[in-house]
Amino acid sequence: MTSKCCFTIGVILGLVFVCTNAQEKVFNVLSYGAKADGMTDDSEAFLNGWRDACIWNGNGTLLIPSGVYMINGAVFKGPCNGSVTTFEMKGVIKAPTDPNIFCNTGSWIAFQYIHGLDIKGHGTFDGQGDCAWGKHQCETLPHTLALNFVHNFVVHDIHSINSKGVHVKVFQSNNARFRHVQIAAPENSPNTDGIHISYSTNMHIADSNIGTGDDCISIIDGSQSINITGITCGPGHGISIGSLGKLSKPKIVKDIHVKNCTLINTQNGVRIKSWASTITGMATNIIFDDITIIKASNPIIIDQHYCPERNCSGSTQESCVQIKDVTFNNIRGSSSSKAAVSLDCSATYPCKGIMLNDINLEYDAPDGPAISTCAHANGKATGTELPPSCLN
Ligand SMILES: *[C@@H]1O[C@H](CO)[C@@H](O)[C@H](O)[C@H]1NC(C)=O
Ligand SMILES: *[C@@H]1O[C@H](CO)[C@@H](O)[C@H](O)[C@H]1NC(C)=O
Ligand SMILES: *[C@@H]1O[C@H](CO)[C@@H](O)[C@H](O)[C@H]1NC(C)=O
Ligand SMILES: *[C@@H]1O[C@H](CO)[C@@H](O)[C@H](O)[C@H]1NC(C)=O
Ligand SMILES: *[C@@H]1O[C@H](CO)[C@@H](O)[C@H](O)[C@H]1NC(C)=O
């Protein structure tokens, strides 16, 4: 159960292992009464095991061995005593099928107020969303995994399938790495974003596959210093900054670097969107670099007249979010609609400093070739420009 906890003393008769100060310890949910029958709610066993792993004066690990566990809902809270507390999930954790159990509660599984967290183990979070999509009275369906006020964390080698709402939500959390994460939900599943980040800084999301019914990754207000590399996205709505200008607390989104990603059969490729509302904000220093896009409807899109729910056709309100210094470099592949590049900026706050360099997007259809459309978009185009740029 313990390791790295001993030092060796050579004595005349051989080696004796002396445990002085145990530093790592594993807490197995089965020892806390988890049934792992896929039916009985094991929440209490998980929470009791977590409590002990968390207060352990060293690095505690909550171990979920292989098997299928039903969890009605759990909030794993810190602060913990170890510098890193590990959630090692080898099994499958299933959500209840009835969405009313946690209607509008935010999340199914949450981690909160923790400094130093490692979520790993090749296991699967199964949100069982197929039983809830389109068949519930909730205003919002729960996220599968929420990380709220968690600092210094790593999420790697885990799967999340069929979340009822967003798969992974990160809020007010800093210094994080995601890698080798597999996220999957059907193309027609509503609002099942892969990873949704707000008010968080200093993250790297790497080498993961995300296919859902909404954005693969969405980054909204108050997020800074986020790198996204080696992501394969599709199906889904692409990689999005925004929607901005919806939350009442306006904040800047800046220093977002998306590099070496592939988007296949997505609705959008790389997108920045803001609501046509009076809420001010800014998105700046955003770089999309070395991106392959296969058959997206809108491979490159800035949409400052975003209005998916309300009827905005009579509105004259322009977005008050300033979009500035956005680079699209080496973006190639194909579009499934004629407007492969669409830069629809705010008349009140026109886009500034848009750089298009080496854009090569085919549109192979009778009404081809692809075109660009621009409104209030200022910047510079260099290198290959297919379709030809329409920047001011
Ligand atoms: C956790 O740390 C606190 C404060 O450092 C200490 O009082 C407490 O005894 C520790 N818990 C355990 C189980 O060692
Ligand atoms: C806890 O884990 C961290 C990171 O792996 C390590 O640096 C630290 O030494 C560990 N602490 C103990 C008490 O084992
Ligand atoms: C993001 O990438 C930049 C440039 O490659 C690097 O300087 C920065 O440290 C990275 N940030 C994170 C959070 O990974
Ligand atoms: C680009 O991402 C892919 C994963 O999609 C990875 O296999 C490859 O090593 C990455 N290339 C570079 C140069 O980082
Ligand atoms: C949207 O609103 C405008 C006037 O604001 C109205 O003319 C139009 O019929 C409405 N469209 C729908 C689909 O409700």
CSV table of C-alpha atoms and ligand atoms in Angstrom, one decimal:
chain,number,residue,atom,x,y,z
A,1,MET,CA,0.0,0.0,0.0
A,2,THR,CA,2.9,2.4,0.6
A,3,SER,CA,5.8,3.0,-1.5
A,4,LYS,CA,8.8,5.4,-1.6
A,5,CYS,CA,8.3,5.4,2.1
A,6,CYS,CA,11.3,3.4,3.2
A,7,PHE,CA,15.0,3.8,3.4
A,8,THR,CA,17.3,1.0,3.6
A,9,ILE,CA,19.8,0.3,6.3
A,10,GLY,CA,22.4,-2.4,5.7
A,11,VAL,CA,22.7,-4.5,8.8
A,12,ILE,CA,24.9,-7.5,9.3
A,13,LEU,CA,22.1,-10.1,8.4
A,14,GLY,CA,20.9,-8.3,5.3
A,15,LEU,CA,18.6,-5.5,4.4
A,16,VAL,CA,15.9,-4.2,6.7
A,17,PHE,CA,13.3,-1.8,5.3
A,18,VAL,CA,12.4,0.9,7.8
A,19,CYS,CA,9.4,2.9,7.3
A,20,THR,CA,9.9,6.3,8.9
A,21,ASN,CA,7.5,8.7,7.4
A,22,ALA,CA,5.0,7.3,4.9
A,23,GLN,CA,4.7,9.7,2.1
A,24,GLU,CA,2.5,8.1,-0.5
A,25,LYS,CA,-0.5,6.0,0.3
A,26,VAL,CA,-3.3,4.4,-1.8
A,27,PHE,CA,-6.9,4.4,-0.7
A,28,ASN,CA,-8.9,1.9,-2.6
A,29,VAL,CA,-12.7,2.6,-3.0
A,30,LEU,CA,-13.4,-1.1,-2.6
A,31,SER,CA,-12.1,-0.9,1.0
A,32,TYR,CA,-14.6,1.9,1.6
A,33,GLY,CA,-17.5,-0.3,0.5
A,34,ALA,CA,-17.9,0.5,-3.2
A,35,LYS,CA,-20.0,-2.2,-4.8
A,36,ALA,CA,-18.8,-1.8,-8.3
A,37,ASP,CA,-22.0,-3.5,-9.6
A,38,GLY,CA,-22.9,-0.6,-11.9
A,39,MET,CA,-26.2,-0.1,-10.1
A,40,THR,CA,-25.6,0.7,-6.5
A,41,ASP,CA,-24.7,4.3,-5.8
A,42,ASP,CA,-21.0,4.3,-4.8
A,43,SER,CA,-20.8,8.0,-4.1
A,44,GLU,CA,-20.4,7.6,-0.4
A,45,ALA,CA,-17.5,5.1,-0.7
A,46,PHE,CA,-15.7,7.4,-3.2
A,47,LEU,CA,-16.2,10.5,-0.9
A,48,ASN,CA,-15.0,8.7,2.2
A,49,GLY,CA,-12.0,7.3,0.3
A,50,TRP,CA,-11.3,10.8,-1.1
A,51,ARG,CA,-11.5,12.3,2.4
A,52,ASP,CA,-8.8,10.0,3.7
A,53,ALA,CA,-6.6,10.4,0.6
A,54,CYS,CA,-6.9,14.2,0.9
A,55,ILE,CA,-6.1,14.5,4.5
A,56,TRP,CA,-3.2,12.1,4.3
A,57,ASN,CA,0.0,13.8,5.3
A,58,GLY,CA,1.8,12.9,2.1
A,59,ASN,CA,0.6,12.2,-1.4
A,60,GLY,CA,-2.7,10.3,-1.2
A,61,THR,CA,-4.2,8.4,-4.1
A,62,LEU,CA,-7.8,7.5,-4.4
A,63,LEU,CA,-7.8,4.2,-6.5
A,64,ILE,CA,-10.8,3.1,-8.5
A,65,PRO,CA,-9.9,-0.4,-9.7
A,66,SER,CA,-11.4,-1.7,-12.9
A,67,GLY,CA,-15.1,-2.4,-12.7
A,68,VAL,CA,-18.3,-0.4,-13.3
A,69,TYR,CA,-19.4,2.1,-10.6
A,70,MET,CA,-22.6,4.1,-10.4
A,71,ILE,CA,-22.1,7.6,-8.9
A,72,ASN,CA,-25.1,9.7,-8.4
A,73,GLY,CA,-23.0,12.8,-7.9
A,74,ALA,CA,-19.8,13.7,-6.0
A,75,VAL,CA,-17.8,16.8,-5.1
A,76,PHE,CA,-14.2,16.0,-4.2
A,77,LYS,CA,-13.1,18.9,-2.1
A,78,GLY,CA,-9.7,20.2,-0.9
A,79,PRO,CA,-7.6,21.6,0.4
A,80,CYS,CA,-5.6,18.4,0.8
A,81,ASN,CA,-2.5,17.8,2.9
A,82,GLY,CA,-0.3,16.2,0.2
A,83,SER,CA,1.3,18.3,-2.5
A,84,VAL,CA,-0.4,16.1,-5.1
A,85,THR,CA,-3.6,14.1,-4.6
A,86,THR,CA,-4.3,11.5,-7.3
A,87,PHE,CA,-7.6,10.3,-8.6
A,88,GLU,CA,-6.6,7.1,-10.3
A,89,MET,CA,-9.5,5.8,-12.2
A,90,LYS,CA,-9.1,2.4,-13.9
A,91,GLY,CA,-12.8,1.6,-14.0
A,92,VAL,CA,-15.8,3.0,-15.6
A,93,ILE,CA,-17.9,5.6,-13.6
A,94,LYS,CA,-21.5,5.9,-14.8
A,95,ALA,CA,-23.9,8.7,-14.2
A,96,PRO,CA,-27.5,7.9,-13.4
A,97,THR,CA,-29.7,7.9,-16.4
A,98,ASP,CA,-32.4,10.2,-14.9
A,99,PRO,CA,-31.4,13.8,-15.6
A,100,ASN,CA,-33.7,15.1,-12.9
A,101,ILE,CA,-31.4,13.7,-10.1
A,102,PHE,CA,-29.1,16.6,-10.8
A,103,CYS,CA,-31.1,19.1,-12.9
A,104,ASN,CA,-29.4,22.5,-12.9
A,105,THR,CA,-26.9,21.5,-10.3
A,106,GLY,CA,-23.9,22.3,-12.5
A,107,SER,CA,-21.9,19.2,-12.4
A,108,TRP,CA,-22.0,15.5,-11.9
A,109,ILE,CA,-18.4,15.0,-10.7
A,110,ALA,CA,-16.5,18.1,-9.4
A,111,PHE,CA,-13.1,18.8,-7.9
A,112,GLN,CA,-12.9,21.9,-5.9
A,113,TYR,CA,-10.4,24.0,-3.9
A,114,ILE,CA,-7.4,21.7,-4.5
A,115,HIS,CA,-3.8,22.6,-5.0
A,116,GLY,CA,-2.1,19.7,-6.8
A,117,LEU,CA,-4.3,17.1,-8.5
A,118,ASP,CA,-3.6,14.3,-10.9
A,119,ILE,CA,-6.5,12.6,-12.6
A,120,LYS,CA,-5.5,9.6,-14.6
A,121,GLY,CA,-5.8,5.8,-15.0
A,122,HIS,CA,-7.3,5.0,-18.4
A,123,GLY,CA,-10.8,4.8,-17.0
A,124,THR,CA,-14.0,6.3,-18.4
A,125,PHE,CA,-16.5,8.8,-17.2
A,126,ASP,CA,-19.8,7.8,-18.8
A,127,GLY,CA,-22.4,10.5,-18.5
A,128,GLN,CA,-25.1,8.4,-20.1
A,129,GLY,CA,-26.4,11.5,-21.8
A,130,ASP,CA,-28.2,9.6,-24.5
A,131,CYS,CA,-30.9,9.1,-21.9
A,132,ALA,CA,-31.3,12.8,-21.3
A,133,TRP,CA,-30.6,14.7,-24.5
A,134,GLY,CA,-33.9,16.2,-25.7
A,135,LYS,CA,-35.9,14.4,-23.0
A,136,HIS,CA,-35.6,16.6,-19.9
A,137,GLN,CA,-37.1,19.6,-18.1
A,138,CYS,CA,-33.8,21.0,-16.8
A,139,GLU,CA,-32.6,24.4,-17.9
A,140,THR,CA,-29.1,23.0,-18.1
A,141,LEU,CA,-27.8,19.5,-18.0
A,142,PRO,CA,-24.8,18.8,-15.8
A,143,HIS,CA,-21.2,18.8,-16.9
A,144,THR,CA,-19.5,15.5,-16.5
A,145,LEU,CA,-16.3,16.8,-14.8
A,146,ALA,CA,-15.9,20.2,-13.3
A,147,LEU,CA,-12.6,21.6,-12.0
A,148,ASN,CA,-13.4,24.7,-9.9
A,149,PHE,CA,-10.7,26.6,-8.1
A,150,VAL,CA,-8.2,23.8,-8.7
A,151,HIS,CA,-4.5,24.8,-9.2
A,152,ASN,CA,-1.6,22.8,-10.5
A,153,PHE,CA,-3.5,19.9,-12.0
A,154,VAL,CA,-3.0,17.3,-14.7
A,155,VAL,CA,-5.7,15.3,-16.4
A,156,HIS,CA,-4.3,12.6,-18.6
A,157,ASP,CA,-5.2,9.2,-20.1
A,158,ILE,CA,-8.8,9.3,-19.3
A,159,HIS,CA,-12.0,9.0,-21.4
A,160,SER,CA,-15.2,10.9,-21.2
A,161,ILE,CA,-18.2,9.7,-23.2
A,162,ASN,CA,-21.8,10.9,-23.7
A,163,SER,CA,-21.8,13.7,-21.2
A,164,LYS,CA,-25.2,15.1,-20.4
A,165,GLY,CA,-24.0,18.6,-20.8
A,166,VAL,CA,-20.4,19.9,-21.2
A,167,HIS,CA,-17.8,17.1,-20.8
A,168,VAL,CA,-15.1,19.0,-18.9
A,169,LYS,CA,-15.5,22.4,-17.4
A,170,VAL,CA,-12.6,24.4,-16.0
A,171,PHE,CA,-13.4,27.5,-13.9
A,172,GLN,CA,-11.1,29.8,-11.9
A,173,SER,CA,-8.3,27.3,-12.1
A,174,ASN,CA,-4.6,27.8,-13.1
A,175,ASN,CA,-1.6,25.8,-14.1
A,176,ALA,CA,-3.1,22.8,-15.8
A,177,ARG,CA,-2.2,20.2,-18.3
A,178,PHE,CA,-4.5,18.0,-20.3
A,179,ARG,CA,-3.0,15.2,-22.4
A,180,HIS,CA,-4.2,12.0,-24.0
A,181,VAL,CA,-7.8,12.7,-23.2
A,182,GLN,CA,-10.4,11.1,-25.3
A,183,ILE,CA,-13.8,12.8,-25.4
A,184,ALA,CA,-16.7,11.4,-27.4
A,185,ALA,CA,-20.4,12.2,-27.9
A,186,PRO,CA,-22.5,12.0,-31.0
A,187,GLU,CA,-22.6,14.9,-33.5
A,188,ASN,CA,-26.3,15.6,-32.7
A,189,SER,CA,-25.9,15.7,-28.9
A,190,PRO,CA,-26.7,19.2,-27.7
A,191,ASN,CA,-24.2,21.4,-25.8
A,192,THR,CA,-21.8,18.6,-25.2
A,193,ASP,CA,-18.7,20.8,-25.5
A,194,GLY,CA,-15.4,18.9,-25.0
A,195,ILE,CA,-13.4,21.2,-22.8
A,196,HIS,CA,-14.9,24.5,-21.7
A,197,ILE,CA,-12.6,27.0,-20.0
A,198,SER,CA,-13.5,30.3,-18.2
A,199,TYR,CA,-11.6,32.6,-15.8
A,200,SER,CA,-8.5,30.4,-15.9
A,201,THR,CA,-4.9,30.9,-16.9
A,202,ASN,CA,-1.8,29.0,-17.9
A,203,MET,CA,-3.1,25.8,-19.4
A,204,HIS,CA,-1.8,23.4,-22.0
A,205,ILE,CA,-4.3,21.0,-23.7
A,206,ALA,CA,-2.3,18.5,-25.8
A,207,ASP,CA,-2.5,15.3,-27.9
A,208,SER,CA,-6.1,14.5,-27.4
A,209,ASN,CA,-9.1,13.4,-29.5
A,210,ILE,CA,-12.3,15.3,-29.1
A,211,GLY,CA,-15.6,14.6,-31.0
A,212,THR,CA,-18.9,16.0,-29.7
A,213,GLY,CA,-22.1,17.8,-30.6
A,214,ASP,CA,-20.7,21.2,-29.7
A,215,ASP,CA,-17.3,23.0,-29.5
A,216,CYS,CA,-14.4,20.6,-29.1
A,217,ILE,CA,-12.7,23.3,-27.0
A,218,SER,CA,-14.3,26.6,-26.0
A,219,ILE,CA,-12.5,29.3,-24.2
A,220,ILE,CA,-14.5,32.2,-22.8
A,221,ASP,CA,-14.2,35.3,-20.7
A,222,GLY,CA,-11.3,35.8,-18.4
A,223,SER,CA,-9.0,33.1,-19.8
A,224,GLN,CA,-5.3,33.8,-20.6
A,225,SER,CA,-2.2,31.9,-21.6
A,226,ILE,CA,-3.7,28.8,-23.0
A,227,ASN,CA,-1.9,26.6,-25.5
A,228,ILE,CA,-3.7,23.9,-27.5
A,229,THR,CA,-1.6,21.5,-29.5
A,230,GLY,CA,-2.0,18.1,-31.2
A,231,ILE,CA,-5.8,18.1,-30.9
A,232,THR,CA,-7.9,16.1,-33.4
A,233,CYS,CA,-11.4,17.5,-33.4
A,234,GLY,CA,-14.5,16.2,-35.1
A,235,PRO,CA,-17.4,15.9,-35.2
A,236,GLY,CA,-18.2,19.1,-33.4
A,237,HIS,CA,-18.3,22.9,-33.8
A,238,GLY,CA,-14.6,23.3,-33.9
A,239,ILE,CA,-12.2,25.2,-31.6
A,240,SER,CA,-13.8,28.4,-30.4
A,241,ILE,CA,-12.9,31.5,-28.5
A,242,GLY,CA,-16.2,32.6,-27.2
A,243,SER,CA,-19.1,33.2,-27.0
A,244,LEU,CA,-17.8,36.5,-25.5
A,245,GLY,CA,-20.0,39.3,-24.3
A,246,LYS,CA,-22.7,37.1,-22.8
A,247,LEU,CA,-21.6,37.0,-19.2
A,248,SER,CA,-22.2,40.2,-17.3
A,249,LYS,CA,-18.6,40.2,-15.9
A,250,PRO,CA,-16.6,41.4,-18.8
A,251,LYS,CA,-13.0,40.3,-19.0
A,252,ILE,CA,-10.2,39.9,-21.4
A,253,VAL,CA,-9.3,36.7,-23.3
A,254,LYS,CA,-5.7,36.8,-24.4
A,255,ASP,CA,-2.6,34.8,-25.3
A,256,ILE,CA,-4.3,31.8,-26.8
A,257,HIS,CA,-2.1,29.7,-29.0
A,258,VAL,CA,-3.7,26.9,-31.1
A,259,LYS,CA,-1.1,24.9,-33.0
A,260,ASN,CA,-0.8,21.7,-35.0
A,261,CYS,CA,-4.5,20.7,-34.7
A,262,THR,CA,-6.7,18.8,-37.2
A,263,LEU,CA,-10.4,19.4,-37.6
A,264,ILE,CA,-12.4,16.9,-39.5
A,265,ASN,CA,-16.1,17.3,-40.6
A,266,THR,CA,-16.7,20.0,-38.1
A,267,GLN,CA,-19.3,22.8,-38.4
A,268,ASN,CA,-16.6,25.4,-37.8
A,269,GLY,CA,-12.8,25.2,-37.9
A,270,VAL,CA,-11.3,27.9,-35.9
A,271,ARG,CA,-13.7,30.5,-34.6
A,272,ILE,CA,-14.0,33.6,-32.5
A,273,LYS,CA,-17.6,34.6,-31.7
A,274,SER,CA,-19.2,37.3,-29.6
A,275,TRP,CA,-22.8,38.2,-28.9
A,276,ALA,CA,-24.3,41.4,-30.3
A,277,SER,CA,-24.7,42.8,-26.8
A,278,THR,CA,-23.7,45.9,-24.9
A,279,ILE,CA,-21.3,44.0,-22.7
A,280,THR,CA,-17.7,45.0,-23.4
A,281,GLY,CA,-14.7,42.8,-23.6
A,282,MET,CA,-11.6,42.0,-25.5
A,283,ALA,CA,-10.0,39.1,-27.3
A,284,THR,CA,-6.4,39.7,-28.2
A,285,ASN,CA,-3.2,38.0,-29.1
A,286,ILE,CA,-4.7,34.9,-30.5
A,287,ILE,CA,-2.8,32.7,-32.9
A,288,PHE,CA,-4.0,29.8,-34.9
A,289,ASP,CA,-1.0,28.1,-36.5
A,290,ASP,CA,-0.5,25.0,-38.6
A,291,ILE,CA,-4.0,23.8,-38.7
A,292,THR,CA,-5.5,21.2,-41.1
A,293,ILE,CA,-9.3,21.5,-41.6
A,294,ILE,CA,-11.1,18.9,-43.6
A,295,LYS,CA,-14.6,19.8,-44.8
A,296,ALA,CA,-15.7,22.3,-42.2
A,297,SER,CA,-18.7,24.5,-43.1
A,298,ASN,CA,-16.8,27.6,-41.8
A,299,PRO,CA,-13.1,26.8,-41.6
A,300,ILE,CA,-12.1,30.3,-40.5
A,301,ILE,CA,-14.7,32.4,-38.9
A,302,ILE,CA,-15.0,35.5,-36.8
A,303,ASP,CA,-18.7,36.0,-35.9
A,304,GLN,CA,-19.5,39.1,-33.9
A,305,HIS,CA,-23.2,38.8,-34.6
A,306,TYR,CA,-23.6,35.5,-32.8
A,307,CYS,CA,-27.2,34.8,-32.0
A,308,PRO,CA,-28.1,31.1,-31.9
A,309,GLU,CA,-31.1,31.4,-29.6
A,310,ARG,CA,-32.9,34.7,-29.8
A,311,ASN,CA,-34.4,36.3,-32.9
A,312,CYS,CA,-31.9,39.0,-33.6
A,313,SER,CA,-33.0,39.9,-37.1
A,314,GLY,CA,-34.6,43.1,-36.0
A,315,SER,CA,-31.7,44.2,-33.7
A,316,THR,CA,-29.3,47.0,-34.5
A,317,GLN,CA,-27.1,46.3,-31.5
A,318,GLU,CA,-23.4,45.7,-32.5
A,319,SER,CA,-21.0,43.6,-30.3
A,320,CYS,CA,-19.0,45.7,-27.8
A,321,VAL,CA,-16.2,43.1,-27.7
A,322,GLN,CA,-12.9,44.3,-29.3
A,323,ILE,CA,-11.1,41.6,-31.3
A,324,LYS,CA,-7.5,42.6,-31.9
A,325,ASP,CA,-4.3,40.9,-33.1
A,326,VAL,CA,-5.4,37.6,-34.3
A,327,THR,CA,-3.2,35.5,-36.6
A,328,PHE,CA,-4.2,32.7,-38.9
A,329,ASN,CA,-1.0,31.1,-40.1
A,330,ASN,CA,-0.7,28.1,-42.4
A,331,ILE,CA,-4.4,27.0,-42.4
A,332,ARG,CA,-5.0,24.4,-45.1
A,333,GLY,CA,-7.6,21.9,-46.2
A,334,SER,CA,-11.1,22.2,-47.5
A,335,SER,CA,-14.4,23.9,-46.9
A,336,SER,CA,-17.9,22.5,-47.3
A,337,SER,CA,-19.3,25.9,-48.0
A,338,LYS,CA,-18.3,28.7,-50.4
A,339,ALA,CA,-17.4,31.2,-47.7
A,340,ALA,CA,-14.3,29.5,-46.4
A,341,VAL,CA,-13.1,32.6,-44.6
A,342,SER,CA,-15.7,34.7,-43.0
A,343,LEU,CA,-14.7,37.8,-40.9
A,344,ASP,CA,-17.8,39.4,-39.6
A,345,CYS,CA,-16.7,42.0,-37.1
A,346,SER,CA,-18.6,44.6,-35.1
A,347,ALA,CA,-19.4,48.0,-36.7
A,348,THR,CA,-18.8,49.7,-33.4
A,349,TYR,CA,-15.6,47.9,-32.6
A,350,PRO,CA,-14.1,46.8,-35.9
A,351,CYS,CA,-11.5,44.0,-35.8
A,352,LYS,CA,-7.9,45.2,-35.8
A,353,GLY,CA,-4.6,43.5,-36.6
A,354,ILE,CA,-6.1,40.4,-38.3
A,355,MET,CA,-3.2,38.6,-40.0
A,356,LEU,CA,-3.8,35.9,-42.6
A,357,ASN,CA,-0.7,34.1,-43.8
A,358,ASP,CA,-0.6,31.0,-46.1
A,359,ILE,CA,-4.3,30.1,-46.2
A,360,ASN,CA,-5.1,27.3,-48.6
A,361,LEU,CA,-8.8,26.1,-48.4
A,362,GLU,CA,-10.4,24.4,-51.3
A,363,TYR,CA,-14.1,24.4,-52.0
A,364,ASP,CA,-14.8,21.7,-54.6
A,365,ALA,CA,-18.4,22.3,-55.8
A,366,PRO,CA,-20.2,23.7,-58.9
A,367,ASP,CA,-20.5,27.1,-57.2
A,368,GLY,CA,-16.8,27.1,-56.3
A,369,PRO,CA,-14.1,28.3,-55.8
A,370,ALA,CA,-14.2,29.4,-52.2
A,371,ILE,CA,-14.5,33.1,-51.3
A,372,SER,CA,-13.8,35.3,-48.3
A,373,THR,CA,-16.3,37.6,-46.8
A,374,CYS,CA,-15.4,40.6,-44.6
A,375,ALA,CA,-17.2,43.2,-42.6
A,376,HIS,CA,-15.3,45.7,-40.5
A,377,ALA,CA,-12.2,43.5,-40.6
A,378,ASN,CA,-8.8,45.3,-40.7
A,379,GLY,CA,-5.4,43.7,-41.1
A,380,LYS,CA,-3.0,42.2,-43.5
A,381,ALA,CA,-2.8,39.1,-45.7
A,382,THR,CA,0.5,37.6,-46.8
A,383,GLY,CA,1.7,34.4,-48.6
A,384,THR,CA,-0.8,32.1,-50.3
A,385,GLU,CA,-4.4,33.4,-50.1
A,386,LEU,CA,-6.9,30.8,-51.2
A,387,PRO,CA,-9.5,32.2,-51.1
A,388,PRO,CA,-8.2,35.7,-51.8
A,389,SER,CA,-8.4,37.9,-48.7
A,390,CYS,CA,-10.9,40.7,-48.3
A,391,LEU,CA,-9.3,42.4,-45.4
A,392,ASN,CA,-9.2,46.2,-45.4
B,1,LIG,C1,-3.2,17.7,7.6
B,1,LIG,O1,-2.5,18.9,7.9
B,1,LIG,C2,-3.0,19.7,9.0
B,1,LIG,C3,-2.3,21.0,9.0
B,1,LIG,O2,-1.0,20.9,8.4
B,1,LIG,C4,-2.7,18.8,10.2
B,1,LIG,O3,-3.2,19.5,11.4
B,1,LIG,C5,-3.4,17.5,10.1
B,1,LIG,O4,-3.1,16.7,11.2
B,1,LIG,C6,-3.0,16.8,8.8
B,1,LIG,N1,-3.8,15.6,8.7
B,1,LIG,C7,-3.3,14.4,8.8
B,1,LIG,C8,-4.3,13.3,8.7
B,1,LIG,O5,-2.1,14.2,9.0
B,2,LIG,C1,4.4,14.3,-3.8
B,2,LIG,O1,4.4,14.3,-5.2
B,2,LIG,C2,5.2,15.3,-5.8
B,2,LIG,C3,5.1,15.3,-7.3
B,2,LIG,O2,5.2,14.0,-7.8
B,2,LIG,C4,6.7,15.1,-5.3
B,2,LIG,O3,7.5,16.2,-5.8
B,2,LIG,C5,6.7,15.1,-3.8
B,2,LIG,O4,8.0,14.9,-3.4
B,2,LIG,C6,5.8,14.1,-3.2
B,2,LIG,N1,5.7,14.3,-1.8
B,2,LIG,C7,5.8,13.3,-1.0
B,2,LIG,C8,5.8,13.7,0.4
B,2,LIG,O5,6.0,12.1,-1.4
B,3,LIG,C1,2.6,28.3,-24.5
B,3,LIG,O1,3.5,28.3,-25.6
B,3,LIG,C2,4.4,29.4,-25.5
B,3,LIG,C3,5.2,29.4,-26.8
B,3,LIG,O2,5.4,28.2,-27.3
B,3,LIG,C4,5.3,29.2,-24.3
B,3,LIG,O3,6.2,30.2,-24.2
B,3,LIG,C5,4.4,29.2,-23.1
B,3,LIG,O4,5.1,28.9,-21.9
B,3,LIG,C6,3.3,28.1,-23.2
B,3,LIG,N1,2.4,28.2,-22.1
B,3,LIG,C7,1.8,27.1,-21.6
B,3,LIG,C8,0.8,27.4,-20.5
B,3,LIG,O5,2.0,26.0,-21.9
B,4,LIG,C1,1.1,17.3,-34.2
B,4,LIG,O1,0.0,16.6,-33.6
B,4,LIG,C2,0.0,15.2,-33.8
B,4,LIG,C3,-1.2,14.7,-33.1
B,4,LIG,O2,-2.3,15.1,-33.8
B,4,LIG,C4,1.3,14.6,-33.2
B,4,LIG,O3,1.3,13.2,-33.5
B,4,LIG,C5,2.5,15.2,-33.8
B,4,LIG,O4,3.7,14.8,-33.2
B,4,LIG,C6,2.4,16.8,-33.7
B,4,LIG,N1,3.5,17.4,-34.4
B,4,LIG,C7,4.4,18.2,-33.8
B,4,LIG,C8,5.4,18.8,-34.7
B,4,LIG,O5,4.3,18.5,-32.6
B,5,LIG,C1,-37.8,38.2,-36.0
B,5,LIG,O1,-38.1,39.5,-35.6
B,5,LIG,C2,-38.5,40.4,-36.7
B,5,LIG,C3,-38.7,41.8,-36.1
B,5,LIG,O2,-37.9,42.1,-35.0
B,5,LIG,C4,-39.7,39.8,-37.3
B,5,LIG,O3,-40.0,40.7,-38.4
B,5,LIG,C5,-39.5,38.4,-37.8
B,5,LIG,O4,-40.6,37.9,-38.3
B,5,LIG,C6,-39.0,37.5,-36.6
B,5,LIG,N1,-38.6,36.2,-37.1
B,5,LIG,C7,-38.9,35.1,-36.5
B,5,LIG,C8,-38.5,33.9,-37.1
B,5,LIG,O5,-39.5,35.1,-35.5
